[in-house]
Coordinates of C-alpha atoms in Angstrom, one line a residue:
M1 CA -141.6 117.7 -70.5
P2 CA -138.4 115.9 -71.4
T3 CA -136.0 118.0 -73.5
L4 CA -133.1 117.5 -75.8
L5 CA -130.3 119.5 -74.2
S6 CA -127.4 118.7 -76.6
V7 CA -126.7 116.8 -79.9
N8 CA -123.1 115.4 -79.8
V9 CA -121.0 113.9 -82.5
G10 CA -117.5 112.8 -83.0
Q11 CA -115.3 110.9 -85.6
P12 CA -113.2 107.9 -84.4
K13 CA -109.6 108.7 -83.5
D14 CA -106.6 106.8 -82.1
V15 CA -106.0 107.2 -78.4
R16 CA -103.0 105.9 -76.5
W17 CA -104.0 103.7 -73.5
Q18 CA -101.9 101.5 -71.4
G19 CA -99.2 101.3 -74.1
R20 CA -101.7 100.4 -76.8
T21 CA -103.6 102.3 -79.5
V22 CA -107.4 102.3 -79.2
H23 CA -109.5 103.3 -82.1
T24 CA -112.6 104.9 -80.6
G25 CA -115.5 107.3 -81.4
I26 CA -116.4 107.9 -77.7
W27 CA -115.0 111.5 -77.8
K28 CA -118.1 113.5 -78.8
S29 CA -118.7 117.3 -78.8
P30 CA -121.9 119.4 -79.1
V31 CA -123.3 120.5 -82.4
D32 CA -124.4 124.1 -83.0
G33 CA -127.8 124.4 -84.8
P34 CA -129.9 121.6 -86.4
C35 CA -128.4 118.2 -87.2
W36 CA -129.8 115.5 -89.5
V37 CA -130.5 112.1 -87.9
R38 CA -130.5 109.2 -90.4
R39 CA -131.2 105.5 -90.3
G40 CA -127.6 104.5 -89.4
Q41 CA -126.4 107.4 -87.3
V42 CA -126.3 111.1 -86.6
D43 CA -124.7 113.2 -89.3
G44 CA -121.1 113.8 -88.5
D45 CA -120.8 110.9 -86.1
G46 CA -118.8 107.7 -86.3
Q47 CA -117.9 104.5 -84.4
G48 CA -114.5 103.0 -83.8
D49 CA -115.9 99.5 -83.3
P50 CA -118.8 99.0 -85.6
V51 CA -119.3 95.5 -84.3
G52 CA -120.3 96.7 -80.8
H53 CA -121.6 100.2 -81.7
G54 CA -123.6 101.9 -84.4
G55 CA -125.9 100.4 -87.0
E56 CA -129.7 100.4 -87.2
H57 CA -130.4 99.3 -83.6
R58 CA -127.7 101.5 -82.1
A59 CA -128.0 104.6 -84.3
V60 CA -128.3 107.1 -81.4
M61 CA -126.9 106.9 -77.9
V62 CA -128.9 108.7 -75.1
Y63 CA -127.7 109.8 -71.7
Q64 CA -129.5 111.9 -69.1
I65 CA -128.4 115.1 -67.3
Q66 CA -129.7 113.7 -64.1
S67 CA -127.1 110.9 -64.4
Y68 CA -124.4 113.5 -65.1
R69 CA -125.3 115.2 -61.8
Y70 CA -125.4 111.8 -60.0
W71 CA -121.9 110.9 -61.2
Q72 CA -120.4 114.3 -60.5
E73 CA -121.4 113.9 -56.9
Y74 CA -120.5 110.2 -56.6
L75 CA -117.1 110.6 -58.2
G76 CA -116.4 114.1 -56.8
R77 CA -116.0 115.6 -60.2
N78 CA -117.0 118.9 -61.8
D79 CA -115.3 118.6 -65.2
F80 CA -118.1 117.0 -67.2
G81 CA -119.3 118.5 -70.5
Y82 CA -122.0 117.3 -72.9
G83 CA -121.0 114.1 -74.8
Q84 CA -118.8 113.1 -71.8
F85 CA -120.4 109.6 -71.7
G86 CA -120.2 109.0 -75.4
E87 CA -123.8 109.9 -76.0
N88 CA -125.3 111.5 -79.1
F89 CA -128.3 113.0 -77.2
T90 CA -127.9 114.5 -73.8
V91 CA -131.4 114.8 -72.4
D92 CA -133.3 116.2 -69.5
G93 CA -135.6 113.3 -68.3
L94 CA -136.0 109.8 -69.8
A95 CA -134.6 108.0 -66.8
D96 CA -133.4 104.4 -67.4
T97 CA -135.7 103.2 -64.7
E98 CA -138.7 104.8 -66.5
V99 CA -138.1 104.5 -70.2
C100 CA -139.0 101.0 -71.6
V101 CA -137.5 99.1 -74.5
G102 CA -140.0 99.5 -77.3
D103 CA -141.1 103.0 -76.3
R104 CA -141.2 105.5 -79.1
Y105 CA -140.4 109.3 -79.0
R106 CA -140.6 112.2 -81.4
I107 CA -137.8 114.8 -81.2
G108 CA -137.8 117.6 -83.7
E109 CA -138.7 116.2 -87.2
A110 CA -137.5 112.6 -86.3
E111 CA -139.1 109.7 -84.5
F112 CA -137.2 107.1 -82.6
E113 CA -137.6 103.7 -80.9
V114 CA -135.8 102.5 -77.8
T115 CA -133.9 99.2 -78.6
Q116 CA -131.4 98.3 -75.9
P117 CA -129.3 99.6 -73.0
R118 CA -125.7 100.7 -73.5
V119 CA -123.3 97.9 -73.9
T120 CA -120.7 97.8 -71.1
C121 CA -117.4 98.7 -72.6
F122 CA -113.9 99.7 -71.4
R123 CA -114.0 102.8 -73.6
V124 CA -116.3 104.8 -71.3
G125 CA -113.7 104.1 -68.6
I126 CA -111.0 105.6 -70.8
R127 CA -113.1 108.7 -71.6
L128 CA -113.9 109.4 -68.0
A129 CA -110.4 108.3 -66.7
E130 CA -112.3 106.0 -64.4
P131 CA -111.6 102.3 -65.0
R132 CA -114.5 101.2 -62.7
M133 CA -117.1 103.0 -64.9
P134 CA -118.4 100.0 -66.9
A135 CA -119.3 98.2 -63.7
L136 CA -120.7 101.3 -62.0
L137 CA -123.1 102.1 -64.8
V138 CA -124.7 98.6 -64.3
T139 CA -124.7 98.4 -60.5
H140 CA -126.1 102.0 -60.1
R141 CA -128.7 101.3 -62.8
R142 CA -127.7 104.2 -65.0
P143 CA -126.5 102.7 -68.3
G144 CA -128.2 105.0 -70.8
F145 CA -129.8 103.5 -73.9
Y146 CA -129.8 103.3 -77.7
L147 CA -132.4 104.5 -80.2
R148 CA -133.4 103.2 -83.7
V149 CA -134.4 105.9 -86.2
L150 CA -138.0 105.3 -87.4
T151 CA -138.3 108.6 -89.3
E152 CA -135.3 110.6 -90.4
G153 CA -135.2 114.3 -89.8
R154 CA -133.6 117.3 -88.2
V155 CA -133.1 117.7 -84.5
R156 CA -131.5 120.4 -82.4
A157 CA -130.8 121.3 -78.8
G158 CA -133.9 122.6 -77.1
D159 CA -136.4 120.3 -78.9
A160 CA -139.1 118.9 -76.8
I161 CA -139.3 115.1 -76.5
T162 CA -142.8 113.6 -76.9
K163 CA -143.7 110.0 -76.3
T164 CA -145.7 108.5 -79.2
F165 CA -145.9 104.9 -78.0
S166 CA -145.6 102.9 -74.8
D167 CA -144.5 99.3 -75.1
P168 CA -147.1 97.1 -73.3
R169 CA -144.4 94.7 -71.9
A170 CA -143.2 97.6 -69.7
L171 CA -139.6 96.4 -69.2
T172 CA -137.4 99.4 -68.5
V173 CA -133.9 100.0 -69.8
A174 CA -132.6 99.2 -66.3
D175 CA -134.7 96.0 -66.2
I176 CA -133.3 94.8 -69.5
D177 CA -129.8 95.8 -68.5
G178 CA -130.1 93.8 -65.2
L179 CA -131.3 90.7 -67.0
L180 CA -128.0 90.5 -68.8
Y181 CA -125.6 91.7 -66.3
L182 CA -127.0 91.1 -62.8
P183 CA -127.3 87.7 -61.0
D184 CA -130.3 85.4 -61.1
P185 CA -132.4 86.7 -64.0
E186 CA -135.9 85.2 -63.9
P187 CA -136.6 83.0 -66.9
V188 CA -140.2 84.3 -67.2
V189 CA -138.9 87.8 -67.5
L190 CA -136.3 86.7 -70.1
Q191 CA -139.1 85.2 -72.1
R192 CA -141.2 88.4 -71.8
A193 CA -138.2 90.4 -73.0
L194 CA -138.0 88.2 -76.1
T195 CA -141.5 89.2 -77.1
I196 CA -140.4 92.8 -77.5
D197 CA -140.0 93.2 -81.3
A198 CA -137.9 96.4 -80.8
L199 CA -135.2 94.7 -78.7
S200 CA -132.0 94.5 -80.7
V201 CA -130.9 91.3 -82.3
G202 CA -127.8 91.0 -80.2
W203 CA -129.6 91.2 -76.9
Q204 CA -132.3 88.8 -78.1
G205 CA -129.5 86.3 -78.9
S206 CA -128.0 86.7 -75.5
F207 CA -131.3 86.1 -73.8
R208 CA -132.0 83.0 -75.9
E209 CA -128.6 81.6 -74.9
M210 CA -129.4 82.3 -71.2
L211 CA -132.7 80.5 -71.5
D212 CA -131.2 77.6 -73.3
A213 CA -128.4 77.2 -70.7
A214 CA -131.0 77.3 -67.9
A215 CA -133.1 74.6 -69.5
K216 CA -130.2 72.3 -70.6
P217 CA -129.7 69.4 -68.2
V218 CA -126.2 68.9 -66.9
A219 CA -125.0 65.7 -68.6
M220 CA -122.0 65.1 -66.4
P221 CA -120.8 66.9 -63.3
V222 CA -117.8 69.0 -64.0
A223 CA -114.9 68.3 -61.6
K224 CA -114.0 70.9 -59.1
P225 CA -110.5 72.2 -59.8
S226 CA -107.7 70.9 -57.6
T227 CA -105.5 73.1 -55.5
G228 CA -102.6 72.6 -58.0
F229 CA -100.9 70.0 -60.1
R230 CA -101.2 66.5 -58.7
R231 CA -99.0 63.5 -59.3
L232 CA -100.4 60.6 -61.2
R233 CA -98.7 57.3 -61.7
V234 CA -98.0 55.8 -65.1
V235 CA -99.7 52.4 -65.0
D236 CA -99.2 51.5 -68.7
I237 CA -97.6 52.6 -71.9
T238 CA -98.9 51.3 -75.2
V239 CA -97.4 51.8 -78.7
E240 CA -100.0 53.1 -81.2
T241 CA -97.6 53.8 -84.1
G242 CA -93.9 54.4 -84.7
T243 CA -94.4 58.0 -83.5
V244 CA -97.4 57.8 -81.1
R245 CA -97.5 56.3 -77.6
S246 CA -100.4 56.2 -75.2
I247 CA -99.7 56.9 -71.5
H248 CA -102.2 55.6 -69.0
L249 CA -102.4 57.5 -65.7
A250 CA -104.0 56.6 -62.3
S251 CA -104.1 58.2 -58.9
D252 CA -102.5 56.4 -55.9
T253 CA -104.9 58.2 -53.4
D254 CA -108.4 59.0 -54.8
A255 CA -110.6 58.9 -57.8
L256 CA -109.7 60.9 -60.8
P257 CA -111.7 64.1 -61.4
A258 CA -114.4 63.5 -64.0
A259 CA -113.6 64.5 -67.6
R260 CA -115.9 65.4 -70.4
A261 CA -115.4 64.0 -73.8
G262 CA -112.9 66.2 -75.7
Q263 CA -111.1 67.8 -72.8
F264 CA -107.3 67.7 -72.2
L265 CA -104.8 67.4 -69.4
T266 CA -101.9 69.9 -68.7
I267 CA -98.7 68.1 -68.1
R268 CA -95.7 69.7 -66.3
V269 CA -92.3 68.1 -66.8
Q270 CA -88.7 68.9 -65.9
T271 CA -86.6 68.5 -69.1
D272 CA -82.9 69.0 -69.5
D273 CA -83.7 72.6 -70.5
G274 CA -86.0 73.4 -67.6
Q275 CA -89.6 73.1 -66.6
R276 CA -92.1 72.8 -69.4
I277 CA -95.9 72.5 -69.6
R278 CA -97.9 71.0 -72.5
N279 CA -101.5 70.0 -73.2
Y280 CA -102.5 66.5 -74.3
S281 CA -106.1 65.6 -75.1
L282 CA -107.6 62.6 -73.3
S283 CA -108.2 59.8 -75.7
S284 CA -109.9 57.6 -73.2
A285 CA -113.6 57.3 -72.5
P286 CA -115.0 59.7 -69.9
G287 CA -115.6 57.8 -66.6
A288 CA -112.7 55.3 -67.3
P289 CA -110.8 54.3 -64.1
T290 CA -107.6 55.7 -65.7
Y291 CA -106.7 58.7 -67.9
R292 CA -105.1 58.0 -71.3
I293 CA -103.2 60.6 -73.2
S294 CA -101.7 59.8 -76.6
V295 CA -98.5 61.6 -77.4
K296 CA -96.9 62.1 -80.8
R297 CA -93.1 62.5 -80.8
E298 CA -92.6 65.9 -82.4
G299 CA -91.2 68.3 -79.9
E300 CA -89.1 68.8 -76.8
V301 CA -91.6 67.6 -74.2
S302 CA -93.0 64.7 -76.3
D303 CA -89.5 63.6 -77.1
F304 CA -88.7 63.6 -73.4
L305 CA -91.8 61.6 -72.6
H306 CA -91.0 59.0 -75.3
R307 CA -87.4 58.6 -74.3
H308 CA -87.6 58.7 -70.5
L309 CA -91.0 57.9 -69.2
E310 CA -91.5 54.3 -67.8
I311 CA -94.3 52.4 -66.1
G312 CA -94.2 53.3 -62.4
D313 CA -93.0 56.9 -63.0
T314 CA -95.2 59.8 -62.0
L315 CA -96.3 62.9 -63.9
E316 CA -97.5 66.3 -62.6
V317 CA -100.9 66.7 -64.1
A318 CA -103.6 69.5 -63.9
G319 CA -107.1 69.3 -65.4
P320 CA -109.2 68.1 -67.1
L321 CA -109.6 71.3 -69.0
G322 CA -111.1 72.7 -72.2
D323 CA -114.4 73.6 -73.8
F324 CA -114.1 71.5 -76.9
V325 CA -116.6 69.0 -75.5
L326 CA -119.3 66.8 -77.0
D327 CA -122.9 67.9 -76.9
D328 CA -124.9 65.0 -75.4
G329 CA -128.0 65.8 -77.5
P330 CA -129.6 63.3 -79.9
H331 CA -128.8 65.1 -83.2
P332 CA -126.3 63.6 -85.8
V333 CA -122.6 64.2 -85.2
L334 CA -119.5 64.3 -87.3
L335 CA -116.1 63.5 -85.8
V336 CA -113.5 64.8 -88.1
S337 CA -109.7 64.4 -87.5
A338 CA -106.3 64.2 -89.1
G339 CA -103.2 62.5 -87.6
I340 CA -102.9 62.8 -83.8
G341 CA -106.0 65.1 -83.9
A342 CA -108.0 61.9 -83.5
T343 CA -107.4 61.9 -79.7
P344 CA -110.2 64.2 -78.5
V345 CA -112.8 62.9 -81.0
L346 CA -111.9 59.4 -80.1
A347 CA -112.9 60.1 -76.5
M348 CA -116.2 61.5 -78.0
L349 CA -116.7 58.3 -80.0
H350 CA -116.3 56.2 -76.8
H351 CA -118.7 58.5 -75.0
I352 CA -121.4 58.1 -77.7
A353 CA -120.9 54.3 -77.6
N354 CA -121.4 54.3 -73.9
T355 CA -124.4 56.7 -73.7
R356 CA -126.2 57.1 -77.0
P357 CA -125.3 54.2 -79.2
A358 CA -128.2 54.8 -81.6
R359 CA -127.0 58.3 -82.4
R360 CA -126.1 58.9 -86.1
V361 CA -122.3 59.2 -86.4
W362 CA -119.8 59.9 -89.2
W363 CA -116.2 59.1 -88.3
L364 CA -113.9 60.9 -90.9
H365 CA -110.2 60.5 -90.5
G366 CA -107.1 61.4 -92.5
A367 CA -103.6 60.0 -92.0
R368 CA -100.4 59.8 -94.0
D369 CA -100.6 56.0 -94.5
Q370 CA -101.7 52.9 -92.8
A371 CA -98.5 52.7 -90.7
E372 CA -99.2 56.1 -89.2
H373 CA -102.9 55.5 -88.6
A374 CA -103.2 55.6 -84.8
F375 CA -106.2 53.9 -83.2
R376 CA -107.3 52.2 -86.4
D377 CA -108.3 48.9 -84.8
E378 CA -109.8 50.6 -81.7
T379 CA -112.0 52.9 -83.7
S380 CA -113.2 50.1 -86.0
R381 CA -114.2 48.0 -83.0
V382 CA -116.2 50.9 -81.4
L383 CA -117.8 51.9 -84.6
A384 CA -118.9 48.3 -85.2
T385 CA -121.1 48.5 -82.0
L386 CA -123.0 51.6 -83.3
P387 CA -125.9 50.8 -85.7
N388 CA -126.0 54.2 -87.3
A389 CA -122.3 54.9 -87.7
R390 CA -120.3 55.5 -91.0
E391 CA -116.5 55.4 -91.2
L392 CA -114.4 57.0 -93.9
T393 CA -110.6 57.0 -93.8
R394 CA -108.2 58.7 -96.3
Y395 CA -104.5 58.1 -96.6
S396 CA -102.7 61.1 -98.3
T397 CA -100.0 58.8 -99.9
S398 CA -102.6 56.5 -101.6
T399 CA -106.3 57.3 -101.4
G400 CA -105.9 61.1 -101.1
R401 CA -106.9 63.6 -98.5
L402 CA -110.3 64.4 -97.1
T403 CA -111.8 67.1 -99.4
A404 CA -114.9 69.3 -99.8
D405 CA -116.0 66.9 -102.5
T406 CA -115.7 64.0 -100.2
L407 CA -117.9 65.7 -97.6
A408 CA -120.4 66.8 -100.2
S409 CA -120.9 63.1 -101.2
L410 CA -121.8 61.9 -97.8
D411 CA -125.4 63.2 -97.5
I412 CA -124.8 64.8 -94.1
P413 CA -127.9 66.6 -92.7
A414 CA -127.6 70.3 -91.9
T415 CA -128.7 69.6 -88.3
A416 CA -125.5 67.7 -87.6
S417 CA -122.9 69.0 -85.2
A418 CA -119.3 68.7 -86.3
Y419 CA -116.1 68.4 -84.2
I420 CA -112.8 68.9 -86.0
C421 CA -109.3 68.4 -84.7
G422 CA -106.0 68.3 -86.6
P423 CA -103.5 70.7 -88.2
T424 CA -104.6 74.3 -88.5
G425 CA -104.9 74.2 -92.3
F426 CA -106.9 71.0 -92.2
M427 CA -109.4 72.4 -89.7
A428 CA -109.9 75.6 -91.8
D429 CA -110.5 73.5 -95.0
M430 CA -112.9 71.2 -93.2
R431 CA -114.8 74.1 -91.6
A432 CA -115.2 75.8 -95.0
A433 CA -116.3 72.6 -96.6
L434 CA -118.9 71.8 -93.9
R435 CA -120.3 75.4 -94.1
A436 CA -120.6 74.9 -97.9
I437 CA -122.9 72.0 -97.4
G438 CA -125.1 73.8 -94.9
L439 CA -123.7 73.0 -91.4
S440 CA -123.6 75.8 -88.9
N441 CA -122.8 74.0 -85.6
I442 CA -119.0 73.4 -86.2
R443 CA -116.4 73.2 -83.4
T444 CA -112.7 73.0 -83.7
E445 CA -109.9 72.2 -81.2
L446 CA -106.8 74.3 -81.3
F447 CA -103.9 72.9 -79.4
G448 CA -102.0 76.2 -79.3
A449 CA -103.1 79.6 -77.9
K450 CA -106.5 80.8 -79.0
A451 CA -106.9 84.0 -81.0
G452 CA -107.4 87.0 -78.8
H453 CA -110.4 89.3 -78.8
T454 CA -109.6 92.9 -78.0
P455 CA -112.2 95.2 -79.5
G456 CA -110.9 98.5 -80.9
I457 CA -107.2 97.8 -80.1
A458 CA -105.0 98.4 -83.1
A459 CA -103.4 95.2 -84.5
T460 CA -99.7 94.8 -84.0
D461 CA -97.1 92.1 -84.6
T462 CA -97.3 90.0 -81.5
P463 CA -94.4 87.9 -80.3
A464 CA -94.7 84.4 -79.0
P465 CA -95.7 84.3 -75.3
H466 CA -92.8 85.1 -73.0
P467 CA -92.1 86.0 -69.3
P468 CA -93.1 89.6 -68.5
P469 CA -90.4 92.3 -68.6
G470 CA -88.8 93.4 -65.4
P471 CA -87.9 91.6 -62.2
A472 CA -89.6 88.2 -61.7
G473 CA -92.5 88.1 -59.2
T474 CA -92.4 86.2 -55.9
G475 CA -96.0 85.1 -55.8
P476 CA -97.8 82.0 -56.8
S477 CA -97.0 80.5 -60.2
V478 CA -99.4 81.2 -63.1
S479 CA -99.4 78.7 -65.9
F480 CA -100.9 79.6 -69.3
A481 CA -101.6 76.0 -70.5
R482 CA -102.1 76.6 -74.2
S483 CA -99.2 79.0 -74.4
G484 CA -96.8 76.6 -72.6
L485 CA -95.7 79.3 -70.2
T486 CA -95.4 79.4 -66.4
V487 CA -94.4 82.7 -64.6
P488 CA -94.5 83.8 -61.0
W489 CA -97.1 86.3 -60.0
S490 CA -96.3 89.9 -59.0
D491 CA -98.9 92.3 -57.5
E492 CA -97.5 95.0 -59.9
H493 CA -99.7 93.5 -62.7
G494 CA -103.0 94.1 -60.8
S495 CA -104.9 91.3 -62.6
L496 CA -104.4 88.1 -64.4
L497 CA -105.5 89.8 -67.5
A498 CA -102.7 92.4 -67.1
L499 CA -100.2 89.7 -66.5
A500 CA -101.3 87.8 -69.7
E501 CA -101.0 91.0 -71.7
A502 CA -97.5 91.6 -70.3
C503 CA -96.6 88.1 -71.5
D504 CA -98.3 88.5 -74.9
V505 CA -100.6 85.6 -74.1
P506 CA -103.8 86.1 -76.3
T507 CA -106.9 86.9 -74.3
G508 CA -110.4 88.2 -74.8
W509 CA -112.1 91.0 -73.0
V510 CA -114.5 94.0 -73.3
C511 CA -115.3 95.7 -70.0
R512 CA -112.3 94.9 -67.8
T513 CA -114.4 95.3 -64.7
G514 CA -116.0 91.9 -64.2
V515 CA -119.4 92.7 -65.8
C516 CA -119.5 91.3 -69.3
H517 CA -117.9 87.9 -68.7
T518 CA -116.1 88.0 -72.1
C519 CA -112.8 87.2 -70.3
V520 CA -114.1 84.1 -68.4
T521 CA -111.3 81.5 -68.6
A522 CA -111.3 77.9 -67.5
L523 CA -109.2 77.3 -64.3
A524 CA -107.6 73.9 -64.3
S525 CA -106.2 74.3 -60.8
G526 CA -105.7 76.8 -58.1
T527 CA -107.8 79.6 -56.6
V528 CA -108.2 83.3 -57.2
A529 CA -109.5 86.4 -55.4
Y530 CA -111.3 89.3 -57.0
Q531 CA -110.8 93.0 -56.9
P532 CA -113.2 94.5 -57.7
K533 CA -115.8 91.7 -57.0
P534 CA -117.6 90.7 -60.2
L535 CA -121.4 91.4 -60.4
V536 CA -122.0 87.7 -61.2
P537 CA -119.4 85.2 -60.1
P538 CA -118.2 82.9 -62.9
A539 CA -119.1 79.2 -63.0
G540 CA -117.1 76.8 -60.9
G541 CA -113.7 75.9 -62.4
S542 CA -113.3 79.2 -64.2
A543 CA -112.1 82.8 -63.5
L544 CA -112.9 86.3 -64.7
I545 CA -109.2 87.2 -65.3
C546 CA -109.9 91.0 -65.8
C547 CA -110.4 91.4 -62.0
A548 CA -108.8 88.2 -60.6
R549 CA -105.5 87.6 -58.7
P550 CA -104.1 84.2 -57.8
T551 CA -104.2 83.0 -54.2
A552 CA -102.3 79.8 -55.0
D553 CA -100.5 78.3 -58.0
I554 CA -103.0 78.3 -60.9
V555 CA -103.3 76.9 -64.4
L556 CA -105.4 78.8 -66.9
D557 CA -106.7 77.7 -70.3
L558 CA -104.8 80.4 -72.2

């Protein structure tokens, strides 16, 4: 009969790791005597990252002594003690390949329900001093699992574990884990998993997203990344306002890579002060024979382009890049912009006119005054071809800014999707106003670096992106497009993620071993190699930076 060997608890603490401070509760120790288990957690236990751990569906973490023995042999270790894998219950039996999500068990006075596998997380690698551990737990089908507490009560080491219910869907913990983390999950099995009421809300959401992605038709082929920057010729320059010029680019050799409405190009120029890279949204319709970027004169690179660029010149260009792209569905859409933020949503407007002219569209734009209203005539012409379009423009010097009251008066349906681009404060105000009237599908485009996502890492004052400390590398160049930084690669960094961190470029990650895909990053140009190999390769035109190294000059959407 399965048996509870140890009850383990621990309070979160700060741990130094790779020059950072990690707040984590993965250090757990055995409890002597009985211990109360309550709805949210075991008495005396705590979580450093409550977003990813703890709560009703992750109240109790379980790991098996059989897996302890397996890892001791596999890793050549003999230093493991109960709680080593961050588990609350160390058990004899209950293998991940036998226990099913939805099964119920009685232990001591309490009853439990299996809700999900362990979430792959870098902290287990810290606890075991084995960075590969998040990936190993998945590939060796030994993740462990979480329990929800159905009946509170006391438990203690030595208690027998009795099954009280077997879920009829019969999907084991290892099965569920593989659906999320291993390649080629079967849609029919994903659908069966979604019928398990006990499955935690987070995993249900992930499986729904996977099914939606599998069912969604590809509206436009995404261009394969080039092997680096390419030179495009300036075939025209048009003046939009006193501070905005549009630059039209064409290839002298072959067709331009296809762009999606809302994407941007990365431009590399040699100014008087050195090499610089900047991002500029495409304002032209997808599929046009030339690219058009529209540049406002407000910084070093844009000033250089305004003063020096002429028809016939060439620019070094990478892309198209970016995930601020229009959904091609039939539902209503809001295109909201201020100033030069009109560029990506203008491309979206052109795309709607070319593909779904009957779609309901609201075009909302703010500018300082009529003289600084770029694309005024162009947008009016396009909107006039759309039978279900509404246009609203506000000038801050006369008619006032776009406000929450303005949006509330427009009778916008909650099913609409909104795309917002403009100054940071404007986007925050518009997002809040749209949420207040019931919209949930809201996208914003940030021209600078995106916010990082580093769970459990203590916040610090982060400087602007900069070259890494120490001697410069001698490898391929790595360009962080949003951060405006290009640096040479050095093998000392180990991965592109480590290089980005050394440069204080904001990133997002969880497992650091190529499992969770949190770090997936669009790759505008270049190629990478992986060490270790990810369990599931990323989509074309992207890279898992936690385990990737450049094999040629690359441009990343960071």
